[in-house]
Amino acid sequence: MPRGLFLQCLALAAGWLAFFAWHSVLAADGPKAWAARHLPRLAPAWRLAYNVASTAWVAVLVALEHRVETPVAWDPLS
């Protein structure tokens, strides 16, 4: 695997792992309680902000995955 492709795949893997960690942390009760205490006006919009941010993050990762030219591991048409 060429070095550039390896680094792109590594960056994508890091992006997905960071997303999974961020998603799990923000879905826990602690951050929601913190937002309710420290940002009471924004607390009702927590779910909306969480879903918008998650969707945007996944959209960026999917777009980056689409740009990375990886070798085809399996071609159903051949």
Coordinates of C-alpha atoms in Angstrom, one line a residue, residues 31-50:
P31 CA -22.8 15.8 29.7
K32 CA -26.5 16.3 29.4
A33 CA -26.7 17.1 33.1
W34 CA -23.8 19.5 32.8
A35 CA -25.5 21.3 29.9
A36 CA -28.7 21.5 31.9
R37 CA -26.8 23.1 34.9
H38 CA -24.5 25.4 33.0
L39 CA -26.4 26.2 29.8
P40 CA -30.1 26.0 30.9
R41 CA -31.3 28.0 27.9
L42 CA -29.6 25.6 25.5
A43 CA -30.4 22.4 27.3
P44 CA -33.8 21.8 25.5
A45 CA -32.0 21.9 22.2
W46 CA -29.3 19.4 23.3
R47 CA -30.7 16.5 21.2
L48 CA -31.1 18.7 18.1
A49 CA -27.6 20.0 18.4
Y50 CA -26.3 16.5 19.1

